[in-house]
């Protein structure tokens, strides 16, 4: 009976003879995760990625117990859909308070994140102005050397 390692390696297109560049593999995996959207905002942090992550958060924050039912074809769909609709209305009293709390929390978090982003931007600009002032004053004090 062949070993599982050889079977899996062959089927995956890998061979034990070829060297693996771990850094290149890790970079490729990280890029694939970034492109998939599974890790929004975790890239280099440029403005576009932050805007995309913020838009996604804005789209997803309103959690609700109401979701559309998927209609199945055939008898199961014909009988199951009305039963699901009734059950959903009966369970709404139980689920909706949790969804309302989650919406409140999500709104509070998004508001806080926006506030923190504004504060950071303001502080960065203030520090840049201070650095420029220090550089100007140190340049003026140094003067030409004899």
mmCIF file of N, CA and C in Angstrom:
data_model
loop_
_atom_site.group_PDB
_atom_site.id
_atom_site.type_symbol
_atom_site.label_atom_id
_atom_site.label_comp_id
_atom_site.label_asym_id
_atom_site.label_seq_id
_atom_site.Cartn_x
_atom_site.Cartn_y
_atom_site.Cartn_z
ATOM 1 N N UNK A 1 0.845 -1.175 0.000
ATOM 2 C CA UNK A 1 0.000 0.000 0.000
ATOM 3 C C UNK A 1 0.892 1.239 0.000
ATOM 4 N N UNK A 2 0.689 2.183 -0.967
ATOM 5 C CA UNK A 2 1.547 3.361 -1.027
ATOM 6 C C UNK A 2 1.270 4.298 0.140
ATOM 7 N N UNK A 3 2.312 5.057 0.482
ATOM 8 C CA UNK A 3 2.156 5.993 1.597
ATOM 9 C C UNK A 3 1.259 7.156 1.181
ATOM 10 N N UNK A 4 0.557 7.718 2.159
ATOM 11 C CA UNK A 4 -0.347 8.843 1.882
ATOM 12 C C UNK A 4 0.428 10.081 1.453
ATOM 13 N N UNK A 5 1.651 10.262 1.965
ATOM 14 C CA UNK A 5 2.443 11.441 1.611
ATOM 15 C C UNK A 5 2.754 11.469 0.120
ATOM 16 N N UNK A 6 3.161 10.349 -0.430
ATOM 17 C CA UNK A 6 3.485 10.292 -1.852
ATOM 18 C C UNK A 6 2.230 10.520 -2.688
ATOM 19 N N UNK A 7 1.151 9.927 -2.286
ATOM 20 C CA UNK A 7 -0.109 10.075 -3.022
ATOM 21 C C UNK A 7 -0.573 11.529 -3.006
ATOM 22 N N UNK A 8 -0.544 12.172 -1.848
ATOM 23 C CA UNK A 8 -0.991 13.561 -1.744
ATOM 24 C C UNK A 8 -0.041 14.509 -2.467
ATOM 25 N N UNK A 9 1.245 14.267 -2.370
ATOM 26 C CA UNK A 9 2.212 15.128 -3.040
ATOM 27 C C UNK A 9 2.072 15.056 -4.544
ATOM 28 N N UNK A 10 1.906 13.856 -5.081
ATOM 29 C CA UNK A 10 1.750 13.699 -6.523
ATOM 30 C C UNK A 10 0.471 14.364 -7.019
ATOM 31 N N UNK A 11 -0.612 14.159 -6.282
ATOM 32 C CA UNK A 11 -1.879 14.734 -6.732
ATOM 33 C C UNK A 11 -1.898 16.250 -6.586
ATOM 34 N N UNK A 12 -1.101 16.766 -5.710
ATOM 35 C CA UNK A 12 -1.052 18.219 -5.524
ATOM 36 C C UNK A 12 -0.058 18.876 -6.469
ATOM 37 N N UNK A 13 0.643 18.099 -7.261
ATOM 38 C CA UNK A 13 1.603 18.660 -8.184
ATOM 39 C C UNK A 13 2.922 19.004 -7.527
ATOM 40 N N UNK A 14 3.210 18.411 -6.376
ATOM 41 C CA UNK A 14 4.449 18.661 -5.669
ATOM 42 C C UNK A 14 5.347 17.448 -5.781
ATOM 43 N N UNK A 15 6.627 17.684 -5.779
ATOM 44 C CA UNK A 15 7.562 16.568 -5.745
ATOM 45 C C UNK A 15 8.589 16.850 -4.674
ATOM 46 N N UNK A 16 9.096 15.807 -4.086
ATOM 47 C CA UNK A 16 10.061 15.953 -3.002
ATOM 48 C C UNK A 16 11.407 16.445 -3.531
ATOM 49 N N UNK A 17 11.649 16.321 -4.846
ATOM 50 C CA UNK A 17 12.928 16.706 -5.419
ATOM 51 C C UNK A 17 13.066 18.212 -5.618
ATOM 52 N N UNK A 18 11.963 18.922 -5.832
ATOM 53 C CA UNK A 18 12.062 20.346 -6.111
ATOM 54 C C UNK A 18 12.081 21.138 -4.803
ATOM 55 N N UNK A 19 12.982 22.124 -4.707
ATOM 56 C CA UNK A 19 13.039 22.941 -3.488
ATOM 57 C C UNK A 19 11.837 23.882 -3.420
ATOM 58 N N UNK A 20 11.383 24.168 -2.224
ATOM 59 C CA UNK A 20 10.238 25.046 -2.013
ATOM 60 C C UNK A 20 10.743 26.367 -1.439
ATOM 61 N N UNK A 21 10.398 27.445 -2.110
ATOM 62 C CA UNK A 21 10.736 28.770 -1.604
ATOM 63 C C UNK A 21 9.625 29.181 -0.634
ATOM 64 N N UNK A 22 9.905 29.064 0.648
ATOM 65 C CA UNK A 22 8.899 29.301 1.669
ATOM 66 C C UNK A 22 8.445 30.756 1.666
ATOM 67 N N UNK A 23 9.360 31.670 1.505
ATOM 68 C CA UNK A 23 8.998 33.089 1.489
ATOM 69 C C UNK A 23 8.069 33.408 0.327
ATOM 70 N N UNK A 24 8.367 32.863 -0.849
ATOM 71 C CA UNK A 24 7.520 33.086 -2.018
ATOM 72 C C UNK A 24 6.148 32.450 -1.823
ATOM 73 N N UNK A 25 6.117 31.260 -1.251
ATOM 74 C CA UNK A 25 4.848 30.592 -0.975
ATOM 75 C C UNK A 25 4.019 31.389 0.018
ATOM 76 N N UNK A 26 4.646 31.891 1.072
ATOM 77 C CA UNK A 26 3.944 32.687 2.073
ATOM 78 C C UNK A 26 3.424 33.993 1.466
ATOM 79 N N UNK A 27 4.234 34.632 0.621
ATOM 80 C CA UNK A 27 3.808 35.860 -0.037
ATOM 81 C C UNK A 27 2.610 35.595 -0.945
ATOM 82 N N UNK A 28 2.656 34.502 -1.685
ATOM 83 C CA UNK A 28 1.546 34.166 -2.582
ATOM 84 C C UNK A 28 0.270 33.866 -1.796
ATOM 85 N N UNK A 29 0.403 33.161 -0.695
ATOM 86 C CA UNK A 29 -0.777 32.875 0.137
ATOM 87 C C UNK A 29 -1.357 34.152 0.728
ATOM 88 N N UNK A 30 -0.494 35.026 1.210
ATOM 89 C CA UNK A 30 -0.961 36.288 1.784
ATOM 90 C C UNK A 30 -1.686 37.125 0.731
ATOM 91 N N UNK A 31 -1.148 37.164 -0.486
ATOM 92 C CA UNK A 31 -1.782 37.906 -1.574
ATOM 93 C C UNK A 31 -3.136 37.295 -1.936
ATOM 94 N N UNK A 32 -3.218 35.979 -1.942
ATOM 95 C CA UNK A 32 -4.484 35.312 -2.253
ATOM 96 C C UNK A 32 -5.544 35.607 -1.193
ATOM 97 N N UNK A 33 -5.152 35.604 0.067
ATOM 98 C CA UNK A 33 -6.094 35.938 1.141
ATOM 99 C C UNK A 33 -6.533 37.387 1.014
ATOM 100 N N UNK A 34 -5.611 38.288 0.687
ATOM 101 C CA UNK A 34 -5.962 39.690 0.531
ATOM 102 C C UNK A 34 -6.949 39.878 -0.613
ATOM 103 N N UNK A 35 -6.717 39.204 -1.750
ATOM 104 C CA UNK A 35 -7.611 39.323 -2.898
ATOM 105 C C UNK A 35 -8.973 38.700 -2.638
ATOM 106 N N UNK A 36 -9.024 37.689 -1.796
ATOM 107 C CA UNK A 36 -10.302 37.009 -1.538
ATOM 108 C C UNK A 36 -11.238 37.864 -0.710
ATOM 109 N N UNK A 37 -10.714 38.881 -0.039
ATOM 110 C CA UNK A 37 -11.553 39.727 0.799
ATOM 111 C C UNK A 37 -11.741 39.159 2.190
ATOM 112 N N UNK A 38 -11.070 38.055 2.502
ATOM 113 C CA UNK A 38 -11.213 37.433 3.810
ATOM 114 C C UNK A 38 -10.492 38.233 4.888
ATOM 115 N N UNK A 39 -9.600 39.117 4.489
ATOM 116 C CA UNK A 39 -8.824 39.892 5.450
ATOM 117 C C UNK A 39 -8.834 41.363 5.033
ATOM 118 N N UNK A 40 -10.019 42.019 5.012
ATOM 119 C CA UNK A 40 -10.073 43.384 4.521
ATOM 120 C C UNK A 40 -9.350 44.354 5.430
ATOM 121 N N UNK A 41 -8.671 45.302 4.828
ATOM 122 C CA UNK A 41 -7.993 46.335 5.603
ATOM 123 C C UNK A 41 -6.684 45.900 6.207
ATOM 124 N N UNK A 42 -6.255 44.655 5.967
ATOM 125 C CA UNK A 42 -5.030 44.168 6.586
ATOM 126 C C UNK A 42 -3.820 44.332 5.686
ATOM 127 N N UNK A 43 -4.002 44.918 4.519
ATOM 128 C CA UNK A 43 -2.900 45.074 3.591
ATOM 129 C C UNK A 43 -1.975 46.182 4.012
ATOM 130 N N UNK A 44 -1.473 46.891 3.041
ATOM 131 C CA UNK A 44 -0.530 47.966 3.310
ATOM 132 C C UNK A 44 -1.182 49.125 4.040
ATOM 133 N N UNK A 45 -2.502 49.162 4.040
ATOM 134 C CA UNK A 45 -3.186 50.206 4.783
ATOM 135 C C UNK A 45 -3.398 51.476 3.976
ATOM 136 N N UNK A 46 -3.369 51.379 2.655
ATOM 137 C CA UNK A 46 -3.591 52.581 1.877
ATOM 138 C C UNK A 46 -5.066 52.997 1.953
ATOM 139 N N UNK A 47 -5.338 54.168 1.479
ATOM 140 C CA UNK A 47 -6.673 54.777 1.613
ATOM 141 C C UNK A 47 -7.752 53.944 0.922
ATOM 142 N N UNK A 48 -7.448 53.370 -0.242
ATOM 143 C CA UNK A 48 -8.443 52.570 -0.960
ATOM 144 C C UNK A 48 -8.864 51.349 -0.150
ATOM 145 N N UNK A 49 -7.911 50.659 0.451
ATOM 146 C CA UNK A 49 -8.244 49.473 1.238
ATOM 147 C C UNK A 49 -9.066 49.841 2.467
ATOM 148 N N UNK A 50 -8.751 50.956 3.095
ATOM 149 C CA UNK A 50 -9.552 51.394 4.246
ATOM 150 C C UNK A 50 -10.966 51.755 3.810
ATOM 151 N N UNK A 51 -11.087 52.412 2.672
ATOM 152 C CA UNK A 51 -12.409 52.772 2.161
ATOM 153 C C UNK A 51 -13.230 51.529 1.826
ATOM 154 N N UNK A 52 -12.592 50.522 1.247
ATOM 155 C CA UNK A 52 -13.278 49.272 0.910
ATOM 156 C C UNK A 52 -13.732 48.561 2.179
ATOM 157 N N UNK A 53 -12.851 48.488 3.168
ATOM 158 C CA UNK A 53 -13.209 47.832 4.430
ATOM 159 C C UNK A 53 -14.336 48.587 5.124
ATOM 160 N N UNK A 54 -14.303 49.914 5.072
ATOM 161 C CA UNK A 54 -15.361 50.715 5.708
ATOM 162 C C UNK A 54 -16.684 50.520 4.989
ATOM 163 N N UNK A 55 -16.646 50.458 3.664
ATOM 164 C CA UNK A 55 -17.876 50.233 2.893
ATOM 165 C C UNK A 55 -18.461 48.862 3.197
ATOM 166 N N UNK A 56 -17.601 47.863 3.350
ATOM 167 C CA UNK A 56 -18.086 46.528 3.691
ATOM 168 C C UNK A 56 -18.704 46.517 5.091
ATOM 169 N N UNK A 57 -18.068 47.185 6.035
ATOM 170 C CA UNK A 57 -18.627 47.260 7.387
ATOM 171 C C UNK A 57 -19.957 48.003 7.370
ATOM 172 N N UNK A 58 -20.053 49.046 6.589
ATOM 173 C CA UNK A 58 -21.304 49.809 6.486
ATOM 174 C C UNK A 58 -22.416 48.945 5.888
ATOM 175 N N UNK A 59 -22.056 48.106 4.945
ATOM 176 C CA UNK A 59 -23.038 47.234 4.302
ATOM 177 C C UNK A 59 -23.512 46.130 5.241
ATOM 178 N N UNK A 60 -22.640 45.658 6.114
ATOM 179 C CA UNK A 60 -22.955 44.492 6.940
ATOM 180 C C UNK A 60 -23.483 44.821 8.334
ATOM 181 N N UNK A 61 -23.395 46.067 8.811
ATOM 182 C CA UNK A 61 -23.739 46.338 10.205
ATOM 183 C C UNK A 61 -25.217 46.161 10.521
ATOM 184 N N UNK A 62 -26.175 46.402 9.610
ATOM 185 C CA UNK A 62 -27.578 46.246 10.010
ATOM 186 C C UNK A 62 -28.028 44.786 10.024
ATOM 187 N N UNK A 63 -27.811 44.119 11.135
ATOM 188 C CA UNK A 63 -28.185 42.711 11.299
ATOM 189 C C UNK A 63 -29.692 42.635 11.506
ATOM 190 N N UNK A 64 -30.322 41.626 10.910
ATOM 191 C CA UNK A 64 -31.760 41.474 11.050
ATOM 192 C C UNK A 64 -32.132 40.002 11.131
ATOM 193 N N UNK A 65 -33.265 39.738 11.771
ATOM 194 C CA UNK A 65 -33.775 38.370 11.832
ATOM 195 C C UNK A 65 -34.515 38.024 10.555
ATOM 196 N N UNK A 66 -34.888 39.024 9.758
ATOM 197 C CA UNK A 66 -35.624 38.790 8.512
ATOM 198 C C UNK A 66 -34.651 38.508 7.388
ATOM 199 N N UNK A 67 -34.810 37.347 6.804
ATOM 200 C CA UNK A 67 -34.027 36.973 5.634
ATOM 201 C C UNK A 67 -34.975 36.317 4.657
ATOM 202 N N UNK A 68 -34.699 36.450 3.397
ATOM 203 C CA UNK A 68 -35.586 35.853 2.406
ATOM 204 C C UNK A 68 -35.447 34.331 2.427
ATOM 205 N N UNK A 69 -36.553 33.674 2.200
ATOM 206 C CA UNK A 69 -36.553 32.214 2.155
ATOM 207 C C UNK A 69 -36.130 31.753 0.773
ATOM 208 N N UNK A 70 -35.351 30.703 0.731
ATOM 209 C CA UNK A 70 -34.972 30.110 -0.543
ATOM 210 C C UNK A 70 -36.023 29.071 -0.899
ATOM 211 N N UNK A 71 -36.584 29.211 -2.040
ATOM 212 C CA UNK A 71 -37.614 28.278 -2.481
ATOM 213 C C UNK A 71 -36.969 27.051 -3.103
ATOM 214 N N UNK A 72 -37.354 25.905 -2.608
ATOM 215 C CA UNK A 72 -36.852 24.656 -3.175
ATOM 216 C C UNK A 72 -37.841 24.162 -4.216
ATOM 217 N N UNK A 73 -37.376 23.548 -5.246
ATOM 218 C CA UNK A 73 -38.294 22.988 -6.241
ATOM 219 C C UNK A 73 -38.933 21.695 -5.719
ATOM 220 N N UNK A 74 -40.073 21.405 -6.217
ATOM 221 C CA UNK A 74 -40.714 20.137 -5.900
ATOM 222 C C UNK A 74 -41.606 20.193 -4.676
ATOM 223 N N UNK A 75 -41.949 19.000 -4.190
ATOM 224 C CA UNK A 75 -42.872 18.857 -3.069
ATOM 225 C C UNK A 75 -42.263 19.415 -1.786
ATOM 226 N N UNK A 76 -40.976 19.157 -1.569
ATOM 227 C CA UNK A 76 -40.327 19.650 -0.349
ATOM 228 C C UNK A 76 -40.392 21.170 -0.272
ATOM 229 N N UNK A 77 -40.222 21.818 -1.395
ATOM 230 C CA UNK A 77 -40.307 23.266 -1.410
ATOM 231 C C UNK A 77 -41.726 23.753 -1.216
ATOM 232 N N UNK A 78 -42.671 23.068 -1.842
ATOM 233 C CA UNK A 78 -44.074 23.452 -1.730
ATOM 234 C C UNK A 78 -44.593 23.329 -0.313
ATOM 235 N N UNK A 79 -44.140 22.308 0.411
ATOM 236 C CA UNK A 79 -44.570 22.126 1.799
ATOM 237 C C UNK A 79 -43.659 22.851 2.784
ATOM 238 N N UNK A 80 -42.387 22.853 2.496
ATOM 239 C CA UNK A 80 -41.417 23.411 3.441
ATOM 240 C C UNK A 80 -41.440 24.915 3.532
ATOM 241 N N UNK A 81 -41.670 25.591 2.415
ATOM 242 C CA UNK A 81 -41.621 27.046 2.420
ATOM 243 C C UNK A 81 -42.687 27.667 3.323
ATOM 244 N N UNK A 82 -43.950 27.265 3.240
ATOM 245 C CA UNK A 82 -44.930 27.850 4.161
ATOM 246 C C UNK A 82 -44.652 27.502 5.623
ATOM 247 N N UNK A 83 -44.183 26.278 5.876
ATOM 248 C CA UNK A 83 -43.851 25.885 7.246
ATOM 249 C C UNK A 83 -42.707 26.744 7.770
ATOM 250 N N UNK A 84 -41.687 26.961 6.953
ATOM 251 C CA UNK A 84 -40.571 27.803 7.353
ATOM 252 C C UNK A 84 -41.026 29.230 7.626
ATOM 253 N N UNK A 85 -41.929 29.739 6.798
ATOM 254 C CA UNK A 85 -42.423 31.106 6.988
ATOM 255 C C UNK A 85 -43.140 31.242 8.329
ATOM 256 N N UNK A 86 -43.959 30.261 8.674
ATOM 257 C CA UNK A 86 -44.676 30.301 9.952
ATOM 258 C C UNK A 86 -43.691 30.193 11.112
ATOM 259 N N UNK A 87 -42.762 29.252 11.029
ATOM 260 C CA UNK A 87 -41.772 29.090 12.089
ATOM 261 C C UNK A 87 -40.915 30.346 12.257
ATOM 262 N N UNK A 88 -40.576 30.958 11.161
ATOM 263 C CA UNK A 88 -39.760 32.169 11.223
ATOM 264 C C UNK A 88 -40.499 33.281 11.955
ATOM 265 N N UNK A 89 -41.798 33.441 11.679
ATOM 266 C CA UNK A 89 -42.573 34.465 12.375
ATOM 267 C C UNK A 89 -42.716 34.138 13.858
ATOM 268 N N UNK A 90 -42.843 32.856 14.179
ATOM 269 C CA UNK A 90 -42.963 32.468 15.582
ATOM 270 C C UNK A 90 -41.651 32.686 16.346
ATOM 271 N N UNK A 91 -40.521 32.491 15.691
ATOM 272 C CA UNK A 91 -39.223 32.631 16.356
ATOM 273 C C UNK A 91 -38.704 34.062 16.355
ATOM 274 N N UNK A 92 -39.341 34.937 15.590
ATOM 275 C CA UNK A 92 -38.845 36.308 15.484
ATOM 276 C C UNK A 92 -38.805 37.010 16.843
ATOM 277 N N UNK A 93 -39.785 36.783 17.684
ATOM 278 C CA UNK A 93 -39.817 37.417 19.003
ATOM 279 C C UNK A 93 -38.595 37.037 19.827
ATOM 280 N N UNK A 94 -38.016 35.872 19.534
ATOM 281 C CA UNK A 94 -36.865 35.381 20.276
ATOM 282 C C UNK A 94 -35.553 35.923 19.702
ATOM 283 N N UNK A 95 -35.497 36.040 18.387
ATOM 284 C CA UNK A 95 -34.247 36.404 17.716
ATOM 285 C C UNK A 95 -34.090 37.914 17.544
ATOM 286 N N UNK A 96 -35.168 38.622 17.295
ATOM 287 C CA UNK A 96 -35.076 40.047 16.972
ATOM 288 C C UNK A 96 -34.437 40.895 18.072
ATOM 289 N N UNK A 97 -34.706 40.650 19.372
ATOM 290 C CA UNK A 97 -33.995 41.452 20.387
ATOM 291 C C UNK A 97 -32.476 41.306 20.307
ATOM 292 N N UNK A 98 -32.004 40.107 19.998
ATOM 293 C CA UNK A 98 -30.553 39.914 19.834
ATOM 294 C C UNK A 98 -30.033 40.677 18.618
ATOM 295 N N UNK A 99 -30.787 40.637 17.542
ATOM 296 C CA UNK A 99 -30.379 41.360 16.336
ATOM 297 C C UNK A 99 -30.359 42.868 16.608
ATOM 298 N N UNK A 100 -31.341 43.364 17.372
ATOM 299 C CA UNK A 100 -31.381 44.799 17.695
ATOM 300 C C UNK A 100 -30.167 45.189 18.528
ATOM 301 N N UNK A 101 -29.809 44.368 19.502
ATOM 302 C CA UNK A 101 -28.612 44.657 20.304
ATOM 303 C C UNK A 101 -27.359 44.621 19.442
ATOM 304 N N UNK A 102 -27.292 43.669 18.516
ATOM 305 C CA UNK A 102 -26.126 43.579 17.644
ATOM 306 C C UNK A 102 -26.032 44.803 16.743
ATOM 307 N N UNK A 103 -27.160 45.277 16.224
ATOM 308 C CA UNK A 103 -27.153 46.498 15.408
ATOM 309 C C UNK A 103 -26.652 47.685 16.214
ATOM 310 N N UNK A 104 -27.113 47.811 17.451
ATOM 311 C CA UNK A 104 -26.661 48.921 18.311
ATOM 312 C C UNK A 104 -25.164 48.844 18.553
ATOM 313 N N UNK A 105 -24.675 47.658 18.845
ATOM 314 C CA UNK A 105 -23.243 47.476 19.074
ATOM 315 C C UNK A 105 -22.452 47.805 17.810
ATOM 316 N N UNK A 106 -22.905 47.296 16.662
ATOM 317 C CA UNK A 106 -22.201 47.548 15.405
ATOM 318 C C UNK A 106 -22.143 49.037 15.099
ATOM 319 N N UNK A 107 -23.248 49.746 15.319
ATOM 320 C CA UNK A 107 -23.261 51.186 15.081
ATOM 321 C C UNK A 107 -22.295 51.906 16.020
ATOM 322 N N UNK A 108 -22.281 51.497 17.284
ATOM 323 C CA UNK A 108 -21.365 52.116 18.245
ATOM 324 C C UNK A 108 -19.912 51.878 17.853
ATOM 325 N N UNK A 109 -19.599 50.676 17.417
ATOM 326 C CA UNK A 109 -18.220 50.359 17.015
ATOM 327 C C UNK A 109 -17.822 51.172 15.790
ATOM 328 N N UNK A 110 -18.701 51.234 14.786
ATOM 329 C CA UNK A 110 -18.369 52.007 13.589
ATOM 330 C C UNK A 110 -18.196 53.487 13.910
ATOM 331 N N UNK A 111 -19.039 54.010 14.788
ATOM 332 C CA UNK A 111 -18.904 55.411 15.195
ATOM 333 C C UNK A 111 -17.579 55.634 15.911
ATOM 334 N N UNK A 112 -17.226 54.724 16.804
ATOM 335 C CA UNK A 112 -15.960 54.828 17.527
ATOM 336 C C UNK A 112 -14.767 54.739 16.586
ATOM 337 N N UNK A 113 -14.809 53.819 15.648
ATOM 338 C CA UNK A 113 -13.707 53.674 14.692
ATOM 339 C C UNK A 113 -13.560 54.939 13.853
ATOM 340 N N UNK A 114 -14.677 55.498 13.405
ATOM 341 C CA UNK A 114 -14.607 56.742 12.632
ATOM 342 C C UNK A 114 -14.024 57.874 13.465
ATOM 343 N N UNK A 115 -14.444 57.955 14.732
ATOM 344 C CA UNK A 115 -13.925 58.995 15.628
ATOM 345 C C UNK A 115 -12.423 58.817 15.847
ATOM 346 N N UNK A 116 -11.992 57.586 16.087
ATOM 347 C CA UNK A 116 -10.562 57.328 16.289
ATOM 348 C C UNK A 116 -9.751 57.636 15.040
ATOM 349 N N UNK A 117 -10.298 57.282 13.876
ATOM 350 C CA UNK A 117 -9.590 57.584 12.630
ATOM 351 C C UNK A 117 -9.441 59.092 12.458
ATOM 352 N N UNK A 118 -10.490 59.852 12.792
ATOM 353 C CA UNK A 118 -10.407 61.306 12.707
ATOM 354 C C UNK A 118 -9.389 61.876 13.676
ATOM 355 N N UNK A 119 -9.370 61.344 14.893
ATOM 356 C CA UNK A 119 -8.393 61.823 15.891
ATOM 357 C C UNK A 119 -6.967 61.515 15.454
ATOM 358 N N UNK A 120 -6.755 60.330 14.941
ATOM 359 C CA UNK A 120 -5.409 59.952 14.497
ATOM 360 C C UNK A 120 -4.961 60.858 13.356
ATOM 361 N N UNK A 121 -5.851 61.094 12.409
ATOM 362 C CA UNK A 121 -5.511 61.965 11.284
ATOM 363 C C UNK A 121 -5.166 63.372 11.778
ATOM 364 N N UNK A 122 -5.962 63.876 12.716
ATOM 365 C CA UNK A 122 -5.702 65.200 13.286
ATOM 366 C C UNK A 122 -4.350 65.219 14.012
ATOM 367 N N UNK A 123 -4.058 64.192 14.806
ATOM 368 C CA UNK A 123 -2.800 64.139 15.550
ATOM 369 C C UNK A 123 -1.595 64.014 14.620
ATOM 370 N N UNK A 124 -1.746 63.237 13.538
ATOM 371 C CA UNK A 124 -0.642 63.096 12.586
ATOM 372 C C UNK A 124 -0.337 64.441 11.941
ATOM 373 N N UNK A 125 -1.366 65.176 11.546
ATOM 374 C CA UNK A 125 -1.145 66.495 10.942
ATOM 375 C C UNK A 125 -0.490 67.451 11.936
ATOM 376 N N UNK A 126 -0.942 67.410 13.195
ATOM 377 C CA UNK A 126 -0.367 68.267 14.235
ATOM 378 C C UNK A 126 1.111 67.933 14.443
ATOM 379 N N UNK A 127 1.445 66.635 14.492
ATOM 380 C CA UNK A 127 2.834 66.230 14.679
ATOM 381 C C UNK A 127 3.697 66.609 13.477
ATOM 382 N N UNK A 128 3.135 66.495 12.276
ATOM 383 C CA UNK A 128 3.885 66.896 11.086
ATOM 384 C C UNK A 128 4.209 68.383 11.128
ATOM 385 N N UNK A 129 3.241 69.202 11.576
ATOM 386 C CA UNK A 129 3.499 70.642 11.705
ATOM 387 C C UNK A 129 4.583 70.908 12.745
ATOM 388 N N UNK A 130 4.557 70.181 13.865
ATOM 389 C CA UNK A 130 5.585 70.361 14.897
ATOM 390 C C UNK A 130 6.960 69.965 14.375
ATOM 391 N N UNK A 131 7.027 68.877 13.636
ATOM 392 C CA UNK A 131 8.307 68.432 13.077
ATOM 393 C C UNK A 131 8.849 69.486 12.113
ATOM 394 N N UNK A 132 7.974 70.021 11.259
ATOM 395 C CA UNK A 132 8.406 71.059 10.328
ATOM 396 C C UNK A 132 8.918 72.286 11.085
ATOM 397 N N UNK A 133 8.215 72.669 12.153
ATOM 398 C CA UNK A 133 8.643 73.836 12.932
ATOM 399 C C UNK A 133 9.991 73.582 13.591
ATOM 400 N N UNK A 134 10.202 72.386 14.109
ATOM 401 C CA UNK A 134 11.483 72.045 14.748
ATOM 402 C C UNK A 134 12.600 72.035 13.718
ATOM 403 N N UNK A 135 12.327 71.475 12.537
ATOM 404 C CA UNK A 135 13.344 71.444 11.485
ATOM 405 C C UNK A 135 13.703 72.850 11.034
ATOM 406 N N UNK A 136 12.692 73.714 10.918
ATOM 407 C CA UNK A 136 12.964 75.092 10.513
ATOM 408 C C UNK A 136 13.777 75.832 11.570
ATOM 409 N N UNK A 137 13.412 75.634 12.851
ATOM 410 C CA UNK A 137 14.146 76.336 13.895
ATOM 411 C C UNK A 137 15.550 75.790 14.058
ATOM 412 N N UNK A 138 15.757 74.510 13.881
ATOM 413 C CA UNK A 138 17.116 73.964 14.003
ATOM 414 C C UNK A 138 17.954 74.383 12.810
ATOM 415 N N UNK A 139 17.336 74.511 11.638
ATOM 416 C CA UNK A 139 18.066 74.975 10.453
ATOM 417 C C UNK A 139 18.448 76.431 10.580
ATOM 418 N N UNK A 140 17.591 77.254 11.180
ATOM 419 C CA UNK A 140 17.853 78.686 11.365
ATOM 420 C C UNK A 140 18.929 78.898 12.427
ATOM 421 N N UNK A 141 18.937 78.082 13.462
ATOM 422 C CA UNK A 141 19.904 78.217 14.567
ATOM 423 C C UNK A 141 21.276 77.717 14.152
ATOM 424 N N UNK A 142 21.332 76.740 13.262
ATOM 425 C CA UNK A 142 22.620 76.159 12.892
ATOM 426 C C UNK A 142 23.472 77.169 12.146
ATOM 427 N N UNK A 143 22.900 77.825 11.169
ATOM 428 C CA UNK A 143 23.629 78.845 10.400
ATOM 429 C C UNK A 143 24.813 78.221 9.676
ATOM 430 N N UNK A 144 25.528 79.029 8.888
ATOM 431 C CA UNK A 144 26.690 78.504 8.156
ATOM 432 C C UNK A 144 27.877 78.339 9.107
ATOM 433 N N UNK A 145 28.622 77.272 8.913
ATOM 434 C CA UNK A 145 29.811 77.011 9.740
ATOM 435 C C UNK A 145 31.016 77.690 9.111
ATOM 436 N N UNK A 146 31.866 78.253 9.961
ATOM 437 C CA UNK A 146 33.066 78.954 9.428
ATOM 438 C C UNK A 146 34.095 78.039 8.870
#
